[in-house]
mmCIF file of C-alpha atoms in Angstrom:
data_model
loop_
_atom_site.group_PDB
_atom_site.id
_atom_site.type_symbol
_atom_site.label_atom_id
_atom_site.label_comp_id
_atom_site.label_asym_id
_atom_site.label_seq_id
_atom_site.Cartn_x
_atom_site.Cartn_y
_atom_site.Cartn_z
ATOM 1 C CA GLN A 231 103.048 100.603 58.104
ATOM 2 C CA GLU A 232 103.729 98.755 60.745
ATOM 3 C CA GLY A 233 99.808 97.757 61.430
ATOM 4 C CA LEU A 234 99.959 95.449 58.596
ATOM 5 C CA PRO A 235 102.495 92.942 59.295
ATOM 6 C CA GLY A 236 101.176 92.765 62.645
ATOM 7 C CA LEU A 237 97.937 91.989 61.192
ATOM 8 C CA TRP A 238 99.570 89.149 58.948
ATOM 9 C CA ARG A 239 101.723 87.804 61.627
ATOM 10 C CA GLY A 240 98.010 87.424 63.746
ATOM 11 C CA TRP A 241 96.415 85.618 61.221
ATOM 12 C CA THR A 242 99.244 83.602 59.774
ATOM 13 C CA ALA A 243 99.859 82.680 63.616
ATOM 14 C CA ALA A 244 95.950 81.310 63.653
ATOM 15 C CA TYR A 245 96.499 79.654 60.332
ATOM 16 C CA MET A 246 99.374 77.767 61.486
ATOM 17 C CA ARG A 247 97.667 76.961 64.487
ATOM 18 C CA LEU A 248 94.741 75.142 63.006
#
């Protein structure tokens, strides 16, 4: 289940960039 953390970091990075 290493794809979950990757997606989380992806959406979190976009949210923080906002």
